[in-house]
Coordinates of N, CA, C and O in Angstrom, one line a residue:
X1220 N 13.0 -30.9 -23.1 CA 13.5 -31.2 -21.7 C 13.1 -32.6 -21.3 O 12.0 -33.1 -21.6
X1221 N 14.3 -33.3 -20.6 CA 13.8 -34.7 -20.7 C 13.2 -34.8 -19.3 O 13.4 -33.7 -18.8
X1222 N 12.5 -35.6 -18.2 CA 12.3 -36.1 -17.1 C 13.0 -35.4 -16.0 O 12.7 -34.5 -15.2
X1223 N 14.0 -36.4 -16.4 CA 14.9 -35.7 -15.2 C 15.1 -34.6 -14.9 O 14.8 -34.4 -13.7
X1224 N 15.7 -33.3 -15.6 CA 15.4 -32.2 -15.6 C 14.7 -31.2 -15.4 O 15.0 -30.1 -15.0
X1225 N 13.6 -32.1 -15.7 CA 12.0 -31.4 -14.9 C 12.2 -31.7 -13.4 O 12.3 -30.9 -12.4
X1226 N 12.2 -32.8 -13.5 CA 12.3 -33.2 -12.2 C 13.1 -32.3 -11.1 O 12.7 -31.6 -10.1
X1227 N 14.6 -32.5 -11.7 CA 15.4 -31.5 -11.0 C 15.0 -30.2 -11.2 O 15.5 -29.6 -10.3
X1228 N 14.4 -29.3 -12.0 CA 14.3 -28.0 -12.2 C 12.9 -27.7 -10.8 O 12.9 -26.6 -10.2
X1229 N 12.1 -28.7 -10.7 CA 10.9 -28.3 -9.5 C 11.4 -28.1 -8.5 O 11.0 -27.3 -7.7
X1230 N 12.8 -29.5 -8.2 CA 13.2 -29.3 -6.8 C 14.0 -27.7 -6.4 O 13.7 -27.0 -5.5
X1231 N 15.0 -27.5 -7.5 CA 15.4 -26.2 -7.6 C 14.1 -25.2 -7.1 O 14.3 -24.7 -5.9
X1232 N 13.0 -25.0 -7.7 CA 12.1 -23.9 -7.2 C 11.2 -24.0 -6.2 O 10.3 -23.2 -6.0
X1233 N 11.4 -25.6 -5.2 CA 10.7 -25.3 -3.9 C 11.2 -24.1 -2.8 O 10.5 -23.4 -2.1
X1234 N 12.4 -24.1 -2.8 CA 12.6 -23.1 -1.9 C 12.0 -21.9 -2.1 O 11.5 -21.4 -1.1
X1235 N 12.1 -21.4 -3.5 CA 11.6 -20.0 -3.7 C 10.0 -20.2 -3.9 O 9.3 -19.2 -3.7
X1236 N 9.5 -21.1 -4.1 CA 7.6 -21.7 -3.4 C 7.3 -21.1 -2.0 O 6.6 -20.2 -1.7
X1237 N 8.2 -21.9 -1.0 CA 8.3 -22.0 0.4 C 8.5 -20.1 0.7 O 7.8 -19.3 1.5
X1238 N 9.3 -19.8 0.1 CA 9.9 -18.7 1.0 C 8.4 -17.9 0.5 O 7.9 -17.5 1.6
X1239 N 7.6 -17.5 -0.8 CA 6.8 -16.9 -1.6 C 5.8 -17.4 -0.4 O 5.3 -16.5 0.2
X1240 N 5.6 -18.6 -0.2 CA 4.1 -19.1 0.7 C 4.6 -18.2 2.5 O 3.9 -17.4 3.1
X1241 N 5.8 -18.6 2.8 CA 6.1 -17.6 4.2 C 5.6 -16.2 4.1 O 4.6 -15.8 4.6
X1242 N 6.6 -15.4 3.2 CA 6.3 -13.8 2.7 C 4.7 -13.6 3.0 O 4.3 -13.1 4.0
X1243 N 3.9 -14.1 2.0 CA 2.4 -13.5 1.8 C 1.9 -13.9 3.3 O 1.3 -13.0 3.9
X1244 N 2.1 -15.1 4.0 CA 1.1 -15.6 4.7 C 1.7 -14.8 5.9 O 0.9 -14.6 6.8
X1245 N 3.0 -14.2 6.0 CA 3.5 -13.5 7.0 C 3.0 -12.1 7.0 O 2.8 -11.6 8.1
X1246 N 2.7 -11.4 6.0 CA 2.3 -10.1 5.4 C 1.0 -10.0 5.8 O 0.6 -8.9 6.2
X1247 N 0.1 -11.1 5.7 CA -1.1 -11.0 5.9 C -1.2 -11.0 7.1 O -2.0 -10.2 7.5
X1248 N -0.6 -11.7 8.1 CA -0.7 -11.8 9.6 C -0.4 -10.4 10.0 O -1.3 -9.7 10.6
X1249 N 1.1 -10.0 9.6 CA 1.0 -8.5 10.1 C -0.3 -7.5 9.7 O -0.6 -6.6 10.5
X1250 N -1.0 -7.5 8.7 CA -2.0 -6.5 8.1 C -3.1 -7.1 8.9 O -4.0 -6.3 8.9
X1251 N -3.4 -8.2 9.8 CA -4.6 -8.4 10.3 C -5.6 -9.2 9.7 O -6.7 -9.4 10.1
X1252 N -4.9 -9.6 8.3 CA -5.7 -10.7 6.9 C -6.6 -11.5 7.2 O -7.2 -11.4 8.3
X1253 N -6.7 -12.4 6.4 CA -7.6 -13.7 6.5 C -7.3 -13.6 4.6 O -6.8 -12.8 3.9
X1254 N -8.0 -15.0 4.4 CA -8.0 -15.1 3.3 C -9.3 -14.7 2.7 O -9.5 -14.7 1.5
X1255 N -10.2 -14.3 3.4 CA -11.5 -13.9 3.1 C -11.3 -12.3 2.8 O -12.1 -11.9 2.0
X1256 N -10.5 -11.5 3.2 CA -10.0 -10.2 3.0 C -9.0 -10.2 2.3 O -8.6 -9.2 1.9
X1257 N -8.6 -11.2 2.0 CA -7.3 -10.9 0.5 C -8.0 -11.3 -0.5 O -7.6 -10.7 -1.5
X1258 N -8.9 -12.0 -0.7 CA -10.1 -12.0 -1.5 C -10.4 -10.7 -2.1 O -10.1 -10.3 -3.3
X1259 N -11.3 -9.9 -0.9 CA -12.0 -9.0 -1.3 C -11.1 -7.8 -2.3 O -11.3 -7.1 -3.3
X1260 N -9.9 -8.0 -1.3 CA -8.7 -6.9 -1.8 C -8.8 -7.1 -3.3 O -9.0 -6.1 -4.1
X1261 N -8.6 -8.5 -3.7 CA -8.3 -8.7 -4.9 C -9.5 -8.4 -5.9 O -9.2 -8.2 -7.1
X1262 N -10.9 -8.2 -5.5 CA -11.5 -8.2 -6.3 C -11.9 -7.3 -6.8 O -12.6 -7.2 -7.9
X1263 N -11.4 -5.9 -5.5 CA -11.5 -4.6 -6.5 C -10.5 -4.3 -7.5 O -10.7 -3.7 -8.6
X1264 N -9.6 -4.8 -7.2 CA -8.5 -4.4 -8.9 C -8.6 -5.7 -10.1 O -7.9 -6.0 -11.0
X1265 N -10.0 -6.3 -9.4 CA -10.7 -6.7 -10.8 C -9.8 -8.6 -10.7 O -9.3 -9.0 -11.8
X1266 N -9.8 -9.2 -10.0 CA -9.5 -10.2 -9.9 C -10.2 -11.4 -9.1 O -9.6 -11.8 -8.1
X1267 N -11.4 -11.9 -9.5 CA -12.3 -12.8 -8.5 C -11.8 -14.1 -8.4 O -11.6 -14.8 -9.3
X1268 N -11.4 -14.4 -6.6 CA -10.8 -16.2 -6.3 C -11.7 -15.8 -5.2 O -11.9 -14.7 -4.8
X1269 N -12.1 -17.1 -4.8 CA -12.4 -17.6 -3.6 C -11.1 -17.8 -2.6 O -10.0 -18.3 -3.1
X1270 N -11.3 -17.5 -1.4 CA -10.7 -17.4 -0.2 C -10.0 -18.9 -0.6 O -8.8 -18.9 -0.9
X1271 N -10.7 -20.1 -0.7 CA -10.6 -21.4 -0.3 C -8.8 -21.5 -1.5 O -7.7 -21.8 -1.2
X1272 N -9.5 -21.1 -2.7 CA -8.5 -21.3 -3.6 C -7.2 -20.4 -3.3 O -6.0 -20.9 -3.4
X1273 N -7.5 -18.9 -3.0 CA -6.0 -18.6 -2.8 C -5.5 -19.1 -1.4 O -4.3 -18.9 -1.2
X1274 N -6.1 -19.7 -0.5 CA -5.2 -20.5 0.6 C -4.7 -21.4 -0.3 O -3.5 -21.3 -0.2
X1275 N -5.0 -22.1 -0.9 CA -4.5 -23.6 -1.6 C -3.3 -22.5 -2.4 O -2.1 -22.5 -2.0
X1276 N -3.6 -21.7 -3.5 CA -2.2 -21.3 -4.2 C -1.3 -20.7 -3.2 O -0.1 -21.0 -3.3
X1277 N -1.6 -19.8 -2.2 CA -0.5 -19.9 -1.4 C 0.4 -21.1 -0.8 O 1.4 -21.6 -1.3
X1278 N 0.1 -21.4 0.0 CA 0.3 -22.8 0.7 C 1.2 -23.3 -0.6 O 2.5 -23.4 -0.4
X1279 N 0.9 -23.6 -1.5 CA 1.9 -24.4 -2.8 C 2.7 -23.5 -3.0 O 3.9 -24.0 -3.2
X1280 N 2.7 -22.3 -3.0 CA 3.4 -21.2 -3.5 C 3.1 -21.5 -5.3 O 4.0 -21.2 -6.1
X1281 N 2.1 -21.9 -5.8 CA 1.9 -22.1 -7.1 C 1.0 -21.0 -7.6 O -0.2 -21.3 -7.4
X1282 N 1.2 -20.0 -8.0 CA 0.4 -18.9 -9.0 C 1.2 -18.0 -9.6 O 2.2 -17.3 -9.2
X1283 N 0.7 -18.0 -10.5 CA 1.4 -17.4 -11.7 C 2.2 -15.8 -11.4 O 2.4 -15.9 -10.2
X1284 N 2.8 -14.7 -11.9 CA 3.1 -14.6 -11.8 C 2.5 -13.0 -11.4 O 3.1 -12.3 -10.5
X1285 N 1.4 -12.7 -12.1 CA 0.2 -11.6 -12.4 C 0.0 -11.5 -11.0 O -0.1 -10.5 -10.3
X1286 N -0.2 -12.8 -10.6 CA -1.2 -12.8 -9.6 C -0.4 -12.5 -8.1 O -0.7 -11.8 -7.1
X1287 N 1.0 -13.5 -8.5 CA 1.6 -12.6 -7.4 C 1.9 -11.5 -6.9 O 1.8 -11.2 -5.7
X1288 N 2.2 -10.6 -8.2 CA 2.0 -8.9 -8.3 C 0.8 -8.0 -7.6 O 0.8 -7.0 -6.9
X1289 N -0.5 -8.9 -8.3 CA -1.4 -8.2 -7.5 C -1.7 -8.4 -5.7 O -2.2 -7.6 -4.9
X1290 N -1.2 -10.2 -5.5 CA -1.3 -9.7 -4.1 C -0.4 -8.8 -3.6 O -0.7 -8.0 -2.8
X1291 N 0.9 -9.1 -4.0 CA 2.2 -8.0 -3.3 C 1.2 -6.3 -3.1 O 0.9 -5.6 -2.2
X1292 N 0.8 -6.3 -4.6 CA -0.2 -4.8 -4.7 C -1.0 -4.3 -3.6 O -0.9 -3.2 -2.9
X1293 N -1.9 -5.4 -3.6 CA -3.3 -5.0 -2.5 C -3.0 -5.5 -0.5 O -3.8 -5.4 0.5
X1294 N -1.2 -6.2 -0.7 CA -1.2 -6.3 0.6 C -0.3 -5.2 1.2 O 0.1 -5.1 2.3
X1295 N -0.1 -4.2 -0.2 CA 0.6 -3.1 0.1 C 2.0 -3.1 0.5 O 2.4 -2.2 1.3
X1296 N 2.9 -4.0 0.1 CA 4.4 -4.4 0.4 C 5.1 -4.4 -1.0 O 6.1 -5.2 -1.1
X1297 N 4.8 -3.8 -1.9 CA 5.4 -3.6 -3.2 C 7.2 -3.3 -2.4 O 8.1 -4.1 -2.3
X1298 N 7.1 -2.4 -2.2 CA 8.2 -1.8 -1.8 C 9.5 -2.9 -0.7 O 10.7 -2.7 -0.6
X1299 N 8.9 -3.7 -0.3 CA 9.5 -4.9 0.2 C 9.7 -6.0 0.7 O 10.1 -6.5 1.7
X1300 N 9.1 -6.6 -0.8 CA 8.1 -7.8 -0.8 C 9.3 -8.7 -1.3 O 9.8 -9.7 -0.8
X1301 N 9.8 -7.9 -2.7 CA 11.0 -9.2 -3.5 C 12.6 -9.3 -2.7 O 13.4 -10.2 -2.9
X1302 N 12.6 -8.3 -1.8 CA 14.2 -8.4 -1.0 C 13.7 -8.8 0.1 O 14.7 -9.1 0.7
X1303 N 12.5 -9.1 1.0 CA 12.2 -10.2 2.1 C 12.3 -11.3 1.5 O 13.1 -12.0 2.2
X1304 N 11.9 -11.9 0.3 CA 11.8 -13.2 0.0 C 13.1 -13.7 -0.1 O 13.4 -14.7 0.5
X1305 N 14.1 -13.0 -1.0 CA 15.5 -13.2 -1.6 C 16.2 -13.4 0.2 O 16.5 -14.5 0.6
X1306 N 16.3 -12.4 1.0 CA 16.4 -12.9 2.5 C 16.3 -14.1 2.9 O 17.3 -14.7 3.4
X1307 N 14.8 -14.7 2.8 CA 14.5 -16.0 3.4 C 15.4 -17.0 2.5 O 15.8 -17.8 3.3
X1308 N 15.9 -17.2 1.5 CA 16.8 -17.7 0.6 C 17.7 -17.9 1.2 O 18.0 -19.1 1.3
X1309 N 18.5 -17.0 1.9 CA 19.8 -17.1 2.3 C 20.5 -18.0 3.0 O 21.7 -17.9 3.2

């Protein structure tokens, strides 16, 4: 893949960054979160970050894909987590 491409393929996936950083940070507000409690969530199904760091991967909307799943998991919106985001798309 040459430059450009790349180039153009990131711009392509800010939106779905953006809408992924809205979703979680909206989810958490409704649940009463903090990043210090999505932490903790995370660390019982075996996944240790610092609060500091998942503000930063949120905010970018940059984390993999595992990781997504487990927050959808422990913020308990499996059920309507990927057709809110596809929403914000529209």
């Amino acid at each position: 893949m040459d430059q450009t491409q790349s180039v153009n393929n990131r711009k392509a996936m800010t939106p779905y960054k953006q809408a992924i950083a809205r979703y979680i940070r909206s989810a958490m507000m409704l649940k009463g979160l903090k990043y210090n409690d999505l932490a903790e969530k995370l660390e019982v199904v075996g996944t240790v970050m610092t609060p500091e760091n998942l503000r930063s991967k949120v905010s970018k909307g940059m984390f993999s894909a595992d990781l997504f799943v487990a927050i959808v998991q422990v913020l308990d919106v499996e059920d309507v987590a990927l057709a809110e985001i596809i929403k914000q798309l529209d």
